[in-house]
mmCIF file with all atom_site columns, C-alpha atoms in Angstrom:
data_model
loop_
_atom_site.group_PDB
_atom_site.id
_atom_site.type_symbol
_atom_site.label_atom_id
_atom_site.label_alt_id
_atom_site.label_comp_id
_atom_site.label_asym_id
_atom_site.label_entity_id
_atom_site.label_seq_id
_atom_site.pdbx_PDB_ins_code
_atom_site.Cartn_x
_atom_site.Cartn_y
_atom_site.Cartn_z
_atom_site.occupancy
_atom_site.B_iso_or_equiv
_atom_site.pdbx_formal_charge
_atom_site.auth_seq_id
_atom_site.auth_comp_id
_atom_site.auth_asym_id
_atom_site.auth_atom_id
_atom_site.pdbx_PDB_model_num
ATOM 1   C CA . MET A 1 1   ? 12.357 -7.219  -19.850 1.00 95.00 ? 1   MET A CA 1
ATOM 2   C CA . ASN A 1 2   ? 14.314 -5.024  -18.436 1.00 98.00 ? 2   ASN A CA 1
ATOM 3   C CA . ILE A 1 3   ? 15.965 -1.317  -18.171 1.00 98.00 ? 3   ILE A CA 1
ATOM 4   C CA . VAL A 1 4   ? 18.712 -0.087  -16.422 1.00 98.00 ? 4   VAL A CA 1
ATOM 5   C CA . CYS A 1 5   ? 18.575 3.766   -14.777 1.00 98.00 ? 5   CYS A CA 1
ATOM 6   C CA . LEU A 1 6   ? 21.471 5.143   -14.424 1.00 98.00 ? 6   LEU A CA 1
ATOM 7   C CA . ASP A 1 7   ? 22.352 8.415   -11.624 1.00 98.00 ? 7   ASP A CA 1
ATOM 8   C CA . MET A 1 8   ? 23.700 11.265  -14.432 1.00 97.00 ? 8   MET A CA 1
ATOM 9   C CA . GLU A 1 9   ? 25.829 13.430  -12.136 1.00 96.00 ? 9   GLU A CA 1
ATOM 10  C CA . GLY A 1 10  ? 28.357 11.754  -9.726  1.00 95.00 ? 10  GLY A CA 1
ATOM 11  C CA . VAL A 1 11  ? 27.809 8.866   -11.526 1.00 98.00 ? 11  VAL A CA 1
ATOM 12  C CA . LEU A 1 12  ? 28.364 9.243   -15.347 1.00 98.00 ? 12  LEU A CA 1
ATOM 13  C CA . VAL A 1 13  ? 29.051 13.288  -15.293 1.00 98.00 ? 13  VAL A CA 1
ATOM 14  C CA . PRO A 1 14  ? 31.422 15.178  -12.528 1.00 97.00 ? 14  PRO A CA 1
ATOM 15  C CA . GLU A 1 15  ? 28.201 17.069  -10.244 1.00 95.00 ? 15  GLU A CA 1
ATOM 16  C CA . ILE A 1 16  ? 27.784 20.249  -12.131 1.00 96.00 ? 16  ILE A CA 1
ATOM 17  C CA . TRP A 1 17  ? 27.813 22.159  -8.350  1.00 96.00 ? 17  TRP A CA 1
ATOM 18  C CA . ILE A 1 18  ? 31.007 20.995  -7.639  1.00 95.00 ? 18  ILE A CA 1
ATOM 19  C CA . ALA A 1 19  ? 32.209 22.034  -10.746 1.00 96.00 ? 19  ALA A CA 1
ATOM 20  C CA . PHE A 1 20  ? 30.403 26.079  -10.634 1.00 97.00 ? 20  PHE A CA 1
ATOM 21  C CA . SER A 1 21  ? 32.019 25.707  -7.107  1.00 97.00 ? 21  SER A CA 1
ATOM 22  C CA . GLU A 1 22  ? 35.391 25.529  -8.077  1.00 97.00 ? 22  GLU A CA 1
ATOM 23  C CA . ALA A 1 23  ? 34.763 28.300  -11.387 1.00 97.00 ? 23  ALA A CA 1
ATOM 24  C CA . THR A 1 24  ? 32.902 30.666  -9.043  1.00 97.00 ? 24  THR A CA 1
ATOM 25  C CA . GLY A 1 25  ? 35.840 30.587  -6.366  1.00 97.00 ? 25  GLY A CA 1
ATOM 26  C CA . ILE A 1 26  ? 32.704 30.332  -4.181  1.00 97.00 ? 26  ILE A CA 1
ATOM 27  C CA . PRO A 1 27  ? 32.361 27.070  -1.454  1.00 96.00 ? 27  PRO A CA 1
ATOM 28  C CA . GLU A 1 28  ? 28.952 27.153  -0.369  1.00 95.00 ? 28  GLU A CA 1
ATOM 29  C CA . LEU A 1 29  ? 27.938 26.262  -4.217  1.00 96.00 ? 29  LEU A CA 1
ATOM 30  C CA . LYS A 1 30  ? 29.521 22.531  -3.579  1.00 94.00 ? 30  LYS A CA 1
ATOM 31  C CA . LYS A 1 31  ? 27.166 21.197  -1.602  1.00 93.00 ? 31  LYS A CA 1
ATOM 32  C CA . THR A 1 32  ? 25.102 17.845  -2.742  1.00 90.00 ? 32  THR A CA 1
ATOM 33  C CA . THR A 1 33  ? 22.954 15.214  -2.648  1.00 85.00 ? 33  THR A CA 1
ATOM 34  C CA . ARG A 1 34  ? 25.754 14.001  -0.957  1.00 85.00 ? 34  ARG A CA 1
ATOM 35  C CA . ASP A 1 35  ? 26.072 16.181  1.264   1.00 87.00 ? 35  ASP A CA 1
ATOM 36  C CA . GLU A 1 36  ? 21.522 17.162  1.871   1.00 88.00 ? 36  GLU A CA 1
ATOM 37  C CA . PRO A 1 37  ? 19.029 14.872  1.271   1.00 86.00 ? 37  PRO A CA 1
ATOM 38  C CA . ASP A 1 38  ? 15.788 17.122  1.134   1.00 89.00 ? 38  ASP A CA 1
ATOM 39  C CA . TYR A 1 39  ? 16.818 18.435  -2.701  1.00 88.00 ? 39  TYR A CA 1
ATOM 40  C CA . ASP A 1 40  ? 14.022 20.772  -2.178  1.00 90.00 ? 40  ASP A CA 1
ATOM 41  C CA . LYS A 1 41  ? 16.034 22.953  0.034   1.00 93.00 ? 41  LYS A CA 1
ATOM 42  C CA . LEU A 1 42  ? 19.731 22.361  -1.282  1.00 93.00 ? 42  LEU A CA 1
ATOM 43  C CA . MET A 1 43  ? 17.410 23.452  -4.225  1.00 94.00 ? 43  MET A CA 1
ATOM 44  C CA . LYS A 1 44  ? 16.839 26.369  -2.364  1.00 94.00 ? 44  LYS A CA 1
ATOM 45  C CA . TYR A 1 45  ? 19.901 27.345  -0.946  1.00 96.00 ? 45  TYR A CA 1
ATOM 46  C CA . ARG A 1 46  ? 21.697 27.127  -4.132  1.00 96.00 ? 46  ARG A CA 1
ATOM 47  C CA . LEU A 1 47  ? 19.394 29.771  -6.169  1.00 96.00 ? 47  LEU A CA 1
ATOM 48  C CA . ASP A 1 48  ? 19.785 32.220  -2.904  1.00 96.00 ? 48  ASP A CA 1
ATOM 49  C CA . ILE A 1 49  ? 23.816 32.136  -2.977  1.00 97.00 ? 49  ILE A CA 1
ATOM 50  C CA . LEU A 1 50  ? 23.001 32.024  -7.336  1.00 96.00 ? 50  LEU A CA 1
ATOM 51  C CA . LYS A 1 51  ? 20.696 35.143  -6.057  1.00 95.00 ? 51  LYS A CA 1
ATOM 52  C CA . GLN A 1 52  ? 23.663 36.253  -3.417  1.00 96.00 ? 52  GLN A CA 1
ATOM 53  C CA . HIS A 1 53  ? 26.419 36.924  -5.990  1.00 97.00 ? 53  HIS A CA 1
ATOM 54  C CA . GLY A 1 54  ? 24.406 38.192  -9.088  1.00 96.00 ? 54  GLY A CA 1
ATOM 55  C CA . LEU A 1 55  ? 24.921 34.535  -11.227 1.00 97.00 ? 55  LEU A CA 1
ATOM 56  C CA . GLY A 1 56  ? 22.815 32.877  -13.929 1.00 97.00 ? 56  GLY A CA 1
ATOM 57  C CA . LEU A 1 57  ? 22.394 30.482  -16.340 1.00 97.00 ? 57  LEU A CA 1
ATOM 58  C CA . LYS A 1 58  ? 24.563 31.903  -18.471 1.00 96.00 ? 58  LYS A CA 1
ATOM 59  C CA . GLU A 1 59  ? 27.487 31.434  -16.226 1.00 97.00 ? 59  GLU A CA 1
ATOM 60  C CA . ILE A 1 60  ? 26.387 28.501  -15.622 1.00 97.00 ? 60  ILE A CA 1
ATOM 61  C CA . GLN A 1 61  ? 26.191 27.216  -18.853 1.00 97.00 ? 61  GLN A CA 1
ATOM 62  C CA . GLU A 1 62  ? 29.480 28.206  -19.895 1.00 97.00 ? 62  GLU A CA 1
ATOM 63  C CA . THR A 1 63  ? 31.044 25.870  -16.630 1.00 97.00 ? 63  THR A CA 1
ATOM 64  C CA . ILE A 1 64  ? 29.128 23.051  -17.776 1.00 97.00 ? 64  ILE A CA 1
ATOM 65  C CA . SER A 1 65  ? 30.603 23.751  -22.091 1.00 96.00 ? 65  SER A CA 1
ATOM 66  C CA . ARG A 1 66  ? 34.118 22.773  -20.010 1.00 97.00 ? 66  ARG A CA 1
ATOM 67  C CA . ILE A 1 67  ? 32.896 19.647  -18.394 1.00 98.00 ? 67  ILE A CA 1
ATOM 68  C CA . GLU A 1 68  ? 33.829 15.750  -20.086 1.00 97.00 ? 68  GLU A CA 1
ATOM 69  C CA . PRO A 1 69  ? 31.944 13.079  -18.714 1.00 98.00 ? 69  PRO A CA 1
ATOM 70  C CA . MET A 1 70  ? 34.441 11.068  -16.275 1.00 98.00 ? 70  MET A CA 1
ATOM 71  C CA . GLU A 1 71  ? 36.882 8.440   -17.673 1.00 98.00 ? 71  GLU A CA 1
ATOM 72  C CA . GLY A 1 72  ? 35.464 5.577   -19.634 1.00 98.00 ? 72  GLY A CA 1
ATOM 73  C CA . ALA A 1 73  ? 31.882 6.682   -19.038 1.00 98.00 ? 73  ALA A CA 1
ATOM 74  C CA . LYS A 1 74  ? 30.602 7.080   -22.342 1.00 98.00 ? 74  LYS A CA 1
ATOM 75  C CA . GLU A 1 75  ? 32.874 3.373   -23.492 1.00 98.00 ? 75  GLU A CA 1
ATOM 76  C CA . PHE A 1 76  ? 30.278 1.307   -20.436 1.00 98.00 ? 76  PHE A CA 1
ATOM 77  C CA . LEU A 1 77  ? 27.331 3.238   -21.582 1.00 98.00 ? 77  LEU A CA 1
ATOM 78  C CA . ASP A 1 78  ? 27.932 2.308   -25.687 1.00 98.00 ? 78  ASP A CA 1
ATOM 79  C CA . GLU A 1 79  ? 29.015 -1.413  -24.251 1.00 98.00 ? 79  GLU A CA 1
ATOM 80  C CA . LEU A 1 80  ? 25.093 -1.139  -21.954 1.00 98.00 ? 80  LEU A CA 1
ATOM 81  C CA . ARG A 1 81  ? 23.378 0.320   -24.727 1.00 98.00 ? 81  ARG A CA 1
ATOM 82  C CA . LYS A 1 82  ? 24.579 -3.040  -26.675 1.00 98.00 ? 82  LYS A CA 1
ATOM 83  C CA . ILE A 1 83  ? 22.444 -5.868  -24.015 1.00 97.00 ? 83  ILE A CA 1
ATOM 84  C CA . THR A 1 84  ? 19.942 -3.347  -22.576 1.00 98.00 ? 84  THR A CA 1
ATOM 85  C CA . GLN A 1 85  ? 17.249 -0.086  -22.486 1.00 98.00 ? 85  GLN A CA 1
ATOM 86  C CA . VAL A 1 86  ? 19.488 2.354   -20.478 1.00 98.00 ? 86  VAL A CA 1
ATOM 87  C CA . VAL A 1 87  ? 16.981 5.575   -19.198 1.00 98.00 ? 87  VAL A CA 1
ATOM 88  C CA . ILE A 1 88  ? 19.233 8.545   -16.700 1.00 98.00 ? 88  ILE A CA 1
ATOM 89  C CA . LEU A 1 89  ? 17.107 9.779   -13.914 1.00 98.00 ? 89  LEU A CA 1
ATOM 90  C CA . SER A 1 90  ? 18.807 12.582  -12.021 1.00 97.00 ? 90  SER A CA 1
ATOM 91  C CA . ASP A 1 91  ? 17.279 15.460  -10.438 1.00 93.00 ? 91  ASP A CA 1
ATOM 92  C CA . THR A 1 92  ? 19.601 17.871  -13.193 1.00 95.00 ? 92  THR A CA 1
ATOM 93  C CA . PHE A 1 93  ? 17.716 19.975  -15.522 1.00 97.00 ? 93  PHE A CA 1
ATOM 94  C CA . THR A 1 94  ? 17.281 20.390  -19.084 1.00 96.00 ? 94  THR A CA 1
ATOM 95  C CA . GLN A 1 95  ? 19.040 23.181  -19.540 1.00 96.00 ? 95  GLN A CA 1
ATOM 96  C CA . PHE A 1 96  ? 22.691 22.288  -17.961 1.00 97.00 ? 96  PHE A CA 1
ATOM 97  C CA . ALA A 1 97  ? 22.006 18.695  -19.711 1.00 96.00 ? 97  ALA A CA 1
ATOM 98  C CA . GLY A 1 98  ? 21.757 18.400  -22.945 1.00 94.00 ? 98  GLY A CA 1
ATOM 99  C CA . PRO A 1 99  ? 26.406 19.130  -23.950 1.00 94.00 ? 99  PRO A CA 1
ATOM 100 C CA . LEU A 1 100 ? 26.635 16.684  -21.579 1.00 97.00 ? 100 LEU A CA 1
ATOM 101 C CA . MET A 1 101 ? 24.009 14.451  -23.036 1.00 97.00 ? 101 MET A CA 1
ATOM 102 C CA . GLU A 1 102 ? 25.526 14.872  -26.773 1.00 96.00 ? 102 GLU A CA 1
ATOM 103 C CA . LYS A 1 103 ? 29.176 14.066  -24.895 1.00 97.00 ? 103 LYS A CA 1
ATOM 104 C CA . LEU A 1 104 ? 27.734 10.788  -24.028 1.00 98.00 ? 104 LEU A CA 1
ATOM 105 C CA . GLY A 1 105 ? 26.210 9.370   -27.893 1.00 97.00 ? 105 GLY A CA 1
ATOM 106 C CA . MET A 1 106 ? 22.550 11.265  -26.574 1.00 97.00 ? 106 MET A CA 1
ATOM 107 C CA . PRO A 1 107 ? 21.310 8.471   -24.190 1.00 98.00 ? 107 PRO A CA 1
ATOM 108 C CA . THR A 1 108 ? 17.686 9.163   -23.076 1.00 97.00 ? 108 THR A CA 1
ATOM 109 C CA . ILE A 1 109 ? 17.951 11.726  -20.086 1.00 98.00 ? 109 ILE A CA 1
ATOM 110 C CA . PHE A 1 110 ? 14.434 12.604  -18.027 1.00 98.00 ? 110 PHE A CA 1
ATOM 111 C CA . CYS A 1 111 ? 14.852 15.946  -15.500 1.00 97.00 ? 111 CYS A CA 1
ATOM 112 C CA . ASN A 1 112 ? 13.873 18.782  -14.130 1.00 96.00 ? 112 ASN A CA 1
ATOM 113 C CA . GLU A 1 113 ? 13.359 22.339  -15.276 1.00 96.00 ? 113 GLU A CA 1
ATOM 114 C CA . LEU A 1 114 ? 14.641 25.621  -14.194 1.00 97.00 ? 114 LEU A CA 1
ATOM 115 C CA . THR A 1 115 ? 12.236 28.746  -14.980 1.00 97.00 ? 115 THR A CA 1
ATOM 116 C CA . VAL A 1 116 ? 14.702 31.545  -15.684 1.00 97.00 ? 116 VAL A CA 1
ATOM 117 C CA . GLY A 1 117 ? 13.654 35.604  -16.518 1.00 95.00 ? 117 GLY A CA 1
ATOM 118 C CA . GLU A 1 118 ? 14.298 37.374  -19.089 1.00 94.00 ? 118 GLU A CA 1
ATOM 119 C CA . ASN A 1 119 ? 17.800 38.642  -18.367 1.00 94.00 ? 119 ASN A CA 1
ATOM 120 C CA . GLY A 1 120 ? 19.506 34.979  -16.845 1.00 95.00 ? 120 GLY A CA 1
ATOM 121 C CA . GLU A 1 121 ? 18.386 34.621  -13.836 1.00 96.00 ? 121 GLU A CA 1
ATOM 122 C CA . ILE A 1 122 ? 17.455 31.228  -12.956 1.00 97.00 ? 122 ILE A CA 1
ATOM 123 C CA . THR A 1 123 ? 14.231 32.242  -10.354 1.00 96.00 ? 123 THR A CA 1
ATOM 124 C CA . GLY A 1 124 ? 12.938 29.054  -9.973  1.00 96.00 ? 124 GLY A CA 1
ATOM 125 C CA . TYR A 1 125 ? 12.652 25.348  -10.482 1.00 95.00 ? 125 TYR A CA 1
ATOM 126 C CA . ARG A 1 126 ? 9.674  23.344  -11.500 1.00 95.00 ? 126 ARG A CA 1
ATOM 127 C CA . MET A 1 127 ? 10.476 18.990  -10.806 1.00 94.00 ? 127 MET A CA 1
ATOM 128 C CA . ARG A 1 128 ? 8.930  16.133  -13.351 1.00 93.00 ? 128 ARG A CA 1
ATOM 129 C CA . VAL A 1 129 ? 7.379  14.298  -10.719 1.00 94.00 ? 129 VAL A CA 1
ATOM 130 C CA . LYS A 1 130 ? 7.683  14.552  -7.326  1.00 90.00 ? 130 LYS A CA 1
ATOM 131 C CA . ASP A 1 131 ? 9.948  11.658  -5.525  1.00 92.00 ? 131 ASP A CA 1
ATOM 132 C CA . SER A 1 132 ? 11.123 11.836  -9.282  1.00 94.00 ? 132 SER A CA 1
ATOM 133 C CA . LYS A 1 133 ? 13.539 8.926   -10.042 1.00 97.00 ? 133 LYS A CA 1
ATOM 134 C CA . LEU A 1 134 ? 11.774 6.383   -7.285  1.00 97.00 ? 134 LEU A CA 1
ATOM 135 C CA . THR A 1 135 ? 8.384  7.683   -9.513  1.00 97.00 ? 135 THR A CA 1
ATOM 136 C CA . THR A 1 136 ? 9.665  7.027   -12.375 1.00 98.00 ? 136 THR A CA 1
ATOM 137 C CA . VAL A 1 137 ? 11.274 3.298   -11.908 1.00 98.00 ? 137 VAL A CA 1
ATOM 138 C CA . LYS A 1 138 ? 7.523  2.381   -10.442 1.00 98.00 ? 138 LYS A CA 1
ATOM 139 C CA . ALA A 1 139 ? 6.144  3.671   -13.718 1.00 98.00 ? 139 ALA A CA 1
ATOM 140 C CA . LEU A 1 140 ? 8.429  1.618   -16.057 1.00 98.00 ? 140 LEU A CA 1
ATOM 141 C CA . GLN A 1 141 ? 7.735  -1.607  -13.592 1.00 98.00 ? 141 GLN A CA 1
ATOM 142 C CA . SER A 1 142 ? 4.251  -1.243  -14.301 1.00 98.00 ? 142 SER A CA 1
ATOM 143 C CA . ALA A 1 143 ? 4.630  -0.823  -17.689 1.00 98.00 ? 143 ALA A CA 1
ATOM 144 C CA . GLY A 1 144 ? 6.432  -4.072  -17.609 1.00 98.00 ? 144 GLY A CA 1
ATOM 145 C CA . PHE A 1 145 ? 9.671  -3.070  -17.128 1.00 98.00 ? 145 PHE A CA 1
ATOM 146 C CA . ASP A 1 146 ? 12.449 -4.957  -14.377 1.00 98.00 ? 146 ASP A CA 1
ATOM 147 C CA . THR A 1 147 ? 14.908 -2.220  -13.577 1.00 98.00 ? 147 THR A CA 1
ATOM 148 C CA . ILE A 1 148 ? 18.037 -2.473  -12.831 1.00 98.00 ? 148 ILE A CA 1
ATOM 149 C CA . ALA A 1 149 ? 19.183 1.185   -10.852 1.00 98.00 ? 149 ALA A CA 1
ATOM 150 C CA . SER A 1 150 ? 22.749 2.871   -9.883  1.00 98.00 ? 150 SER A CA 1
ATOM 151 C CA . GLY A 1 151 ? 24.015 5.776   -8.135  1.00 98.00 ? 151 GLY A CA 1
ATOM 152 C CA . ASP A 1 152 ? 25.892 7.323   -6.034  1.00 97.00 ? 152 ASP A CA 1
ATOM 153 C CA . SER A 1 153 ? 23.886 9.172   -3.328  1.00 95.00 ? 153 SER A CA 1
ATOM 154 C CA . TYR A 1 154 ? 21.440 9.368   -1.411  1.00 93.00 ? 154 TYR A CA 1
ATOM 155 C CA . ASN A 1 155 ? 18.096 10.968  -3.658  1.00 93.00 ? 155 ASN A CA 1
ATOM 156 C CA . ASP A 1 156 ? 19.433 7.395   -5.923  1.00 97.00 ? 156 ASP A CA 1
ATOM 157 C CA . LEU A 1 157 ? 18.698 5.032   -2.682  1.00 97.00 ? 157 LEU A CA 1
ATOM 158 C CA . LYS A 1 158 ? 15.121 4.541   -3.106  1.00 97.00 ? 158 LYS A CA 1
ATOM 159 C CA . MET A 1 159 ? 15.349 3.739   -6.766  1.00 98.00 ? 159 MET A CA 1
ATOM 160 C CA . ILE A 1 160 ? 18.149 1.431   -5.753  1.00 98.00 ? 160 ILE A CA 1
ATOM 161 C CA . ARG A 1 161 ? 16.169 -0.374  -3.733  1.00 98.00 ? 161 ARG A CA 1
ATOM 162 C CA . ALA A 1 162 ? 13.081 -0.315  -5.222  1.00 98.00 ? 162 ALA A CA 1
ATOM 163 C CA . SER A 1 163 ? 14.166 -2.100  -8.010  1.00 98.00 ? 163 SER A CA 1
ATOM 164 C CA . LYS A 1 164 ? 15.521 -5.740  -9.108  1.00 98.00 ? 164 LYS A CA 1
ATOM 165 C CA . ALA A 1 165 ? 19.132 -5.108  -7.986  1.00 98.00 ? 165 ALA A CA 1
ATOM 166 C CA . GLY A 1 166 ? 20.129 -2.176  -7.522  1.00 98.00 ? 166 GLY A CA 1
ATOM 167 C CA . PHE A 1 167 ? 24.186 -1.004  -7.596  1.00 98.00 ? 167 PHE A CA 1
ATOM 168 C CA . LEU A 1 168 ? 25.894 1.550   -5.838  1.00 98.00 ? 168 LEU A CA 1
ATOM 169 C CA . PHE A 1 169 ? 28.688 3.508   -8.247  1.00 98.00 ? 169 PHE A CA 1
ATOM 170 C CA . LYS A 1 170 ? 31.392 6.525   -6.603  1.00 97.00 ? 170 LYS A CA 1
ATOM 171 C CA . SER A 1 171 ? 29.252 6.795   -3.487  1.00 97.00 ? 171 SER A CA 1
ATOM 172 C CA . THR A 1 172 ? 30.418 8.314   -0.635  1.00 94.00 ? 172 THR A CA 1
ATOM 173 C CA . GLU A 1 173 ? 32.054 5.925   2.747   1.00 96.00 ? 173 GLU A CA 1
ATOM 174 C CA . GLN A 1 174 ? 29.229 7.903   4.535   1.00 95.00 ? 174 GLN A CA 1
ATOM 175 C CA . ILE A 1 175 ? 26.549 5.942   2.352   1.00 95.00 ? 175 ILE A CA 1
ATOM 176 C CA . LYS A 1 176 ? 28.088 2.991   2.005   1.00 97.00 ? 176 LYS A CA 1
ATOM 177 C CA . LYS A 1 177 ? 27.769 2.568   5.916   1.00 97.00 ? 177 LYS A CA 1
ATOM 178 C CA . ASP A 1 178 ? 24.526 3.438   5.981   1.00 96.00 ? 178 ASP A CA 1
ATOM 179 C CA . ASN A 1 179 ? 23.797 0.933   3.918   1.00 98.00 ? 179 ASN A CA 1
ATOM 180 C CA . PRO A 1 180 ? 25.565 -1.528  4.229   1.00 98.00 ? 180 PRO A CA 1
ATOM 181 C CA . ASP A 1 181 ? 23.337 -4.789  1.989   1.00 98.00 ? 181 ASP A CA 1
ATOM 182 C CA . LEU A 1 182 ? 24.052 -3.135  -1.233  1.00 98.00 ? 182 LEU A CA 1
ATOM 183 C CA . GLU A 1 183 ? 26.818 -3.766  -3.365  1.00 98.00 ? 183 GLU A CA 1
ATOM 184 C CA . ALA A 1 184 ? 29.094 -0.936  -4.493  1.00 98.00 ? 184 ALA A CA 1
ATOM 185 C CA . PHE A 1 185 ? 31.556 -0.280  -6.976  1.00 98.00 ? 185 PHE A CA 1
ATOM 186 C CA . ASP A 1 186 ? 33.782 2.811   -7.743  1.00 97.00 ? 186 ASP A CA 1
ATOM 187 C CA . ASN A 1 187 ? 34.820 1.266   -12.300 1.00 97.00 ? 187 ASN A CA 1
ATOM 188 C CA . TYR A 1 188 ? 32.825 1.466   -15.194 1.00 98.00 ? 188 TYR A CA 1
ATOM 189 C CA . GLY A 1 189 ? 34.043 -2.607  -15.425 1.00 98.00 ? 189 GLY A CA 1
ATOM 190 C CA . ASP A 1 190 ? 32.526 -3.860  -12.249 1.00 98.00 ? 190 ASP A CA 1
ATOM 191 C CA . LEU A 1 191 ? 29.261 -2.234  -13.111 1.00 98.00 ? 191 LEU A CA 1
ATOM 192 C CA . LEU A 1 192 ? 28.428 -3.601  -16.278 1.00 98.00 ? 192 LEU A CA 1
ATOM 193 C CA . ALA A 1 193 ? 29.172 -7.548  -14.791 1.00 98.00 ? 193 ALA A CA 1
ATOM 194 C CA . ALA A 1 194 ? 27.138 -6.362  -11.835 1.00 98.00 ? 194 ALA A CA 1
ATOM 195 C CA . ILE A 1 195 ? 24.566 -5.931  -14.285 1.00 98.00 ? 195 ILE A CA 1
ATOM 196 C CA . LYS A 1 196 ? 24.803 -8.495  -16.882 1.00 98.00 ? 196 LYS A CA 1
ATOM 197 C CA . LYS A 1 197 ? 24.398 -10.958 -14.269 1.00 98.00 ? 197 LYS A CA 1
ATOM 198 C CA . VAL A 1 198 ? 21.374 -10.059 -13.327 1.00 97.00 ? 198 VAL A CA 1
ATOM 199 C CA . LEU A 1 199 ? 19.980 -9.124  -17.073 1.00 95.00 ? 199 LEU A CA 1
#
């Protein structure tokens, strides 16, 4: 039995933090897991910037409400879900993901949780499990699934490499160069065809 594990941001929807950086005019918030492999370090950096500027969950959710899935993403997901099980493994947060999942037809997503003060300030975050994408892939495998994984960033590499088959999608030139053995695609048709081959 197969299950496809997909990253969310950069693969199905634009990067939330980049969109928020553009909406607020704060260039420091453009940094993502494509730039910083250490997620804990990246999130502490982001939360410090939010605090400096007096920004909280409400402002980020306003930006998220205007984000649309990437062109062709919903059709790709719909097609994929006709032929196999799909789960989205993301380092985003439930407070961010909800509206985006609605626009994608409510696929299953495993993500993390923000801690938010009464005033809307984001005070911290709780990871579902350590190294959540790899841990989840291994758990699915222990439940009898063969995993096929795809993502675009450093934090996707372990789940891609631990899977029966794995692909980079819309990744950076640097990540592609550092991982020349991984097939890399930039359009959904090619990714769907590659997944179908290994199902």
